[in-house]
Coordinates of C-alpha atoms and ligand atoms in Angstrom, one line a residue:
X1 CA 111.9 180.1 236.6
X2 CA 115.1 178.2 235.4
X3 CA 114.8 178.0 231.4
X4 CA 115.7 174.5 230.4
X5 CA 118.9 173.0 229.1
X6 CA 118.9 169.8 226.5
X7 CA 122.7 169.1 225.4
X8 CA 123.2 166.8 222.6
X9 CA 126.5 164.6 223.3
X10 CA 127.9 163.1 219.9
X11 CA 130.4 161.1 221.6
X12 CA 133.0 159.6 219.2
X13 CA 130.3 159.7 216.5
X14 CA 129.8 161.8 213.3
X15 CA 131.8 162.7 209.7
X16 CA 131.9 165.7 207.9
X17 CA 128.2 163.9 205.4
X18 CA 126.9 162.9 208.7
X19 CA 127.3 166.1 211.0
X20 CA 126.0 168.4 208.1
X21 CA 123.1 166.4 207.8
X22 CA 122.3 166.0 211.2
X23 CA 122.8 170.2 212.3
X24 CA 120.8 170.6 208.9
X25 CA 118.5 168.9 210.0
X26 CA 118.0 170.1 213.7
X27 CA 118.4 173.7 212.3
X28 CA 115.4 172.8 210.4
X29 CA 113.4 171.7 213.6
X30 CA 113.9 175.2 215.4
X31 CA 112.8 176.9 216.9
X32 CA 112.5 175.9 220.4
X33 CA 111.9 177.2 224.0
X34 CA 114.6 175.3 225.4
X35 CA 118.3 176.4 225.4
X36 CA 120.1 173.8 223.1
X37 CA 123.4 172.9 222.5
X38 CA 125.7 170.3 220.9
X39 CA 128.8 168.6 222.3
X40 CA 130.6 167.6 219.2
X41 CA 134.3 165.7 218.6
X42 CA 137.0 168.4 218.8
X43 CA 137.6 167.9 215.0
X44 CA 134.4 169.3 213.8
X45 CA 134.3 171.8 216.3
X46 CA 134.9 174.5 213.3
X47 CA 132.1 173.4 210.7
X48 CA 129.3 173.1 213.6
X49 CA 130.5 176.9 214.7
X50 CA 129.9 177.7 210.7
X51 CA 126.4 175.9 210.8
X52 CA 124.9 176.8 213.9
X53 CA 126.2 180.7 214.0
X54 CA 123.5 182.6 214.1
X55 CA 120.9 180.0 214.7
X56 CA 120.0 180.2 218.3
X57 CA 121.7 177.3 219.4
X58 CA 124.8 176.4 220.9
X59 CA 127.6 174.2 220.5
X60 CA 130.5 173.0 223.0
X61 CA 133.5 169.9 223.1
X62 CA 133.2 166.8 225.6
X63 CA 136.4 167.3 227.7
X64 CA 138.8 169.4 227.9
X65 CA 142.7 169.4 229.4
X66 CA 143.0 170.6 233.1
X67 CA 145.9 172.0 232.2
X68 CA 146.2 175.9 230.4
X69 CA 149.0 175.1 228.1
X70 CA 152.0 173.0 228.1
X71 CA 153.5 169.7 226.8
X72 CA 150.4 167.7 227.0
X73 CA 150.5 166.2 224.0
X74 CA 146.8 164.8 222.6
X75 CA 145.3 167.0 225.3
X76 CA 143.0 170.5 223.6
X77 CA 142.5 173.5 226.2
X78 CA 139.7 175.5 227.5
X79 CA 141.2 178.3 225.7
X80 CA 141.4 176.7 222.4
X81 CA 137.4 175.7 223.0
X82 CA 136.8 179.2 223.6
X83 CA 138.5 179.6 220.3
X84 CA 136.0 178.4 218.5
X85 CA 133.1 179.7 220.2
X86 CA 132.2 176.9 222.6
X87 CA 129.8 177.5 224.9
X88 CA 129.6 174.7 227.0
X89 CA 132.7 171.5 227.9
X90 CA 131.7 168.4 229.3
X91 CA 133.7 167.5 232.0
X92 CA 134.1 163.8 234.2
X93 CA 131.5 162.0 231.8
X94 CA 131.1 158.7 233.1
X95 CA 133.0 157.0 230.0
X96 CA 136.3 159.4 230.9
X97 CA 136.1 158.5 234.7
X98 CA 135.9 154.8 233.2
X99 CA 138.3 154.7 230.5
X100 CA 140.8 157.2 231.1
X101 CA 140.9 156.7 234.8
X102 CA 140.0 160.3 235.8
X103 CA 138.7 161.5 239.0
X104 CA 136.9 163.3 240.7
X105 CA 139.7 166.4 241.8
X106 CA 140.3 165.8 237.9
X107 CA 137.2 166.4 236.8
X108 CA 137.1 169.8 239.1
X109 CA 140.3 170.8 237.6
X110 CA 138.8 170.8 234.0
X111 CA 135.7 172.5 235.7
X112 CA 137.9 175.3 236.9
X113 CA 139.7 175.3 233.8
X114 CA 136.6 176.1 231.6
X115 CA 135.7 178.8 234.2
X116 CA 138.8 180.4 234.1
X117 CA 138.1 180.6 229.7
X118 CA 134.1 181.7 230.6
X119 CA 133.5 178.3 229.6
X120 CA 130.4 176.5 231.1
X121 CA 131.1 173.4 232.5
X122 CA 128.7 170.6 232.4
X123 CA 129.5 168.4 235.3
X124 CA 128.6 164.7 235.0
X125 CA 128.4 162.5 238.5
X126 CA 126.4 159.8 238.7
X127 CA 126.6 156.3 240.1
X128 CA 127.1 152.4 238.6
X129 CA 124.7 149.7 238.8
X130 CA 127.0 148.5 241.7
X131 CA 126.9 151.3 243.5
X132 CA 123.5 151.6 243.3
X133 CA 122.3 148.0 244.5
X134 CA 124.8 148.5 247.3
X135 CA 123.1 151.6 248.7
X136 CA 125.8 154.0 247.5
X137 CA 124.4 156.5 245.2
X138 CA 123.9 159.5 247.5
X139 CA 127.3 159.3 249.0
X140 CA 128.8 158.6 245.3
X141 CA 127.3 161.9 243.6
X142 CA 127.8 163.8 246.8
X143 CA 131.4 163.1 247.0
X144 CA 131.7 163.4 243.2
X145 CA 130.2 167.2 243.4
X146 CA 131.8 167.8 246.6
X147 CA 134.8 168.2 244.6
X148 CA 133.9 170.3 242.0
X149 CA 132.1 172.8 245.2
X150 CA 135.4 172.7 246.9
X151 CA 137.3 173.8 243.5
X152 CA 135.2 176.1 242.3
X153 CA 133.9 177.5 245.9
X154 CA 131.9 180.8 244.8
X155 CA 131.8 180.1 241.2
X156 CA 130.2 176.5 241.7
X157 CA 127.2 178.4 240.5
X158 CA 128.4 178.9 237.1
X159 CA 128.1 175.1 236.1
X160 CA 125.2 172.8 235.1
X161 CA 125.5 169.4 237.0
X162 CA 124.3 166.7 234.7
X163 CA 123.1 163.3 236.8
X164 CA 124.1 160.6 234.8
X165 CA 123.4 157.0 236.5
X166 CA 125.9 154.9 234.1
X167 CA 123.5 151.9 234.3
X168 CA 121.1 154.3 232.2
X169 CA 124.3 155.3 229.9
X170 CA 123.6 153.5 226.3
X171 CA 121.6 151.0 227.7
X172 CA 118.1 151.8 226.8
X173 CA 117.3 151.4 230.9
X174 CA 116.5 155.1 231.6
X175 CA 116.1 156.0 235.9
X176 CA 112.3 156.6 236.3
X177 CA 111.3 160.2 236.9
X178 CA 110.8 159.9 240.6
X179 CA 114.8 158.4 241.2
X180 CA 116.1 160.5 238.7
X181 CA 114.4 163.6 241.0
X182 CA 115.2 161.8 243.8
X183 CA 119.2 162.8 243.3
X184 CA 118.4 166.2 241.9
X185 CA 116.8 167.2 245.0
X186 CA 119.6 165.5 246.5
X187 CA 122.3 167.9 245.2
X188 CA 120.1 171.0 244.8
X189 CA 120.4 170.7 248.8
X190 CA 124.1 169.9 248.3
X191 CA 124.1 173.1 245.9
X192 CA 122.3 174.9 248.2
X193 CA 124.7 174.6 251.3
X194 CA 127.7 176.2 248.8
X195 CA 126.0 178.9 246.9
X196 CA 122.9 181.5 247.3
X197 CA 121.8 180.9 243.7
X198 CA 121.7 177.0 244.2
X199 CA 118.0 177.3 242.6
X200 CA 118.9 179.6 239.3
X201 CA 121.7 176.5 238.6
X202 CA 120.5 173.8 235.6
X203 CA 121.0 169.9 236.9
X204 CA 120.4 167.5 233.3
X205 CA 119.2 164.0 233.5
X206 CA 121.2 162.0 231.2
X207 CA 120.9 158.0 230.5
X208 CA 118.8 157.0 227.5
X209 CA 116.7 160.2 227.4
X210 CA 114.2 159.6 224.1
X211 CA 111.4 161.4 222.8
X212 CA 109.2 159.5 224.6
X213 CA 110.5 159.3 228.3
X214 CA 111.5 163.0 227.9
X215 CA 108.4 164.8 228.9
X216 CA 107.9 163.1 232.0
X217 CA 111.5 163.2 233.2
X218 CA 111.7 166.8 232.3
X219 CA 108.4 167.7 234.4
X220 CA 110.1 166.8 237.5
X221 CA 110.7 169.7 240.0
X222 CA 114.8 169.6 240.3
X223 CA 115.2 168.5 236.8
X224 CA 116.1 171.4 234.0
X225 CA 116.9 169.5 231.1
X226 CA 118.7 166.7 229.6
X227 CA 122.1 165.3 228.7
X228 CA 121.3 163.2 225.7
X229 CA 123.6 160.6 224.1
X230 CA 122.5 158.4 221.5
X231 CA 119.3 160.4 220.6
X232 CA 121.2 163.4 220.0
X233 CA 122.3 162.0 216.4
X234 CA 118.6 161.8 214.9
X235 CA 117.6 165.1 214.0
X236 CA 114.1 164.5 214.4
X237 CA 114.6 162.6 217.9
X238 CA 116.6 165.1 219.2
X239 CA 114.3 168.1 218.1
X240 CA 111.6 166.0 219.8
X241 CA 113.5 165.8 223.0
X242 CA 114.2 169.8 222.6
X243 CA 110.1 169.9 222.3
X244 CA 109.2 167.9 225.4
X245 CA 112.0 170.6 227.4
X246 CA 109.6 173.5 226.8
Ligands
PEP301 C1 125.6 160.5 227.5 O1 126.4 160.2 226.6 O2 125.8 161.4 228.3 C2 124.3 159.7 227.5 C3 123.4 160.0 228.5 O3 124.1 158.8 226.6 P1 122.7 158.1 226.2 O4 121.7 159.2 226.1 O5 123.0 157.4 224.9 O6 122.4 157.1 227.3

């Protein structure tokens, strides 16, 4: 049985008052069944390693460079994550593909880039509202993961896919159990066709996970845990979300 996976994603949130409060405060919620981790900004990367060392839950960065080293300037490596005890990188979240125009061999370059620093990479597909009214969103994630399979080849299984509709992103509109399931399954079988241990991989639901649509989301067959956004900054929300994972 796959142990679940909630991963709190900070986004472009936090300060040194906020950040100590907030692991403080989730510290205080332990412990809990479910593996759980924090993707924090790059700056306070060092602090969260000092406050969560040694307390059974793990902490990683939201992108990293596909690059190993170089002139790059702005861009952080997989090997400088590694540095400071990451666990886990995010990699093509949906705000990236959106905002800083990357795509999908992009997103399977920083995949294979986290790999090569025994990073775990936490791939995000998932498609828009437009995609989705126009019939799109199998072939959409497919292609997206299709990618990252034909990167990674026999080390796709070292990554957790996280499905992450953007019209459930920070909108309070989460996908009901049964669609979110419905694209799980869907790349499980994808998964399936590329690796034998398809069914010991983790695939998150993320978009507007809360305390109180967690359970039911989590219960779902295909579904190992969440990707959690905006209800990853309240201790107490979070913690409950960590609850309803196991
Ligand atoms: C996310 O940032 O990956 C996310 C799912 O955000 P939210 O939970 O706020 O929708």
């Amino acid at each position: 049985m796959r142990r679940k996976l909630v991963v709190g994603n900070w986004k472009m949130h936090g300060s040194h008052k906020a950040n100590a409060e907030l692991l403080d405060g989730i510290i205080a919620e332990r412990p809990f069944s479910a593996e759980v981790a924090v993707c924090v900004p790059f700056p306070y990367l060092s602090e969260t390693a000092v406050a969560l060392t040694n307390h059974d839950i793990a902490w990683g960065a939201q992108d990293c460079s596909a690059h190993a080293q170089g002139a790059y300037t702005g861009e952080v490596s997989a090997a400088m994550l590694a540095e400071f005890g990451c666990r886990y990188v995010i990699v093509g979240h949906s705000e990236r593909r959106a905002y800083h125009g990357e795509n999908d061999q992009l997103v399977a370059d920083k995949a294979q880039a986290a790999l090569d620093q025994h990073l775990v990479p936490v791939v995000c597909v998932g498609e828009t509202l437009a995609e989705r009214e126009a019939g799109q969103t199998d072939a959409v994630v497919k292609r997206q993961l299709s990618a990252v399979i034909h990167t990674l080849k026999a080390c796709i299984w070292q990554v957790v896919v996280a499905y992450e509709p953007v019209w459930a992103i920070g909108t309070g509109r989460t996908a009901t159990p049964e669609q979110a399931q419905a694209v799980h399954a869907l790349l499980r079988t994808q998964l399936h066709a590329a690796t034998t241990k398809s069914d010991e991989m983790k695939l998150l639901y993320g978009g507007s996970v809360k305390a109180d649509n967690a359970h039911a989301l989590f219960a779902q067959a295909d579904i190992d845990g969440g990707l959690v956004g905006g209800a990853s900054l309240k201790a107490a929300e979070f913690a409950a979300i960590c609850r309803a994972a196991g």
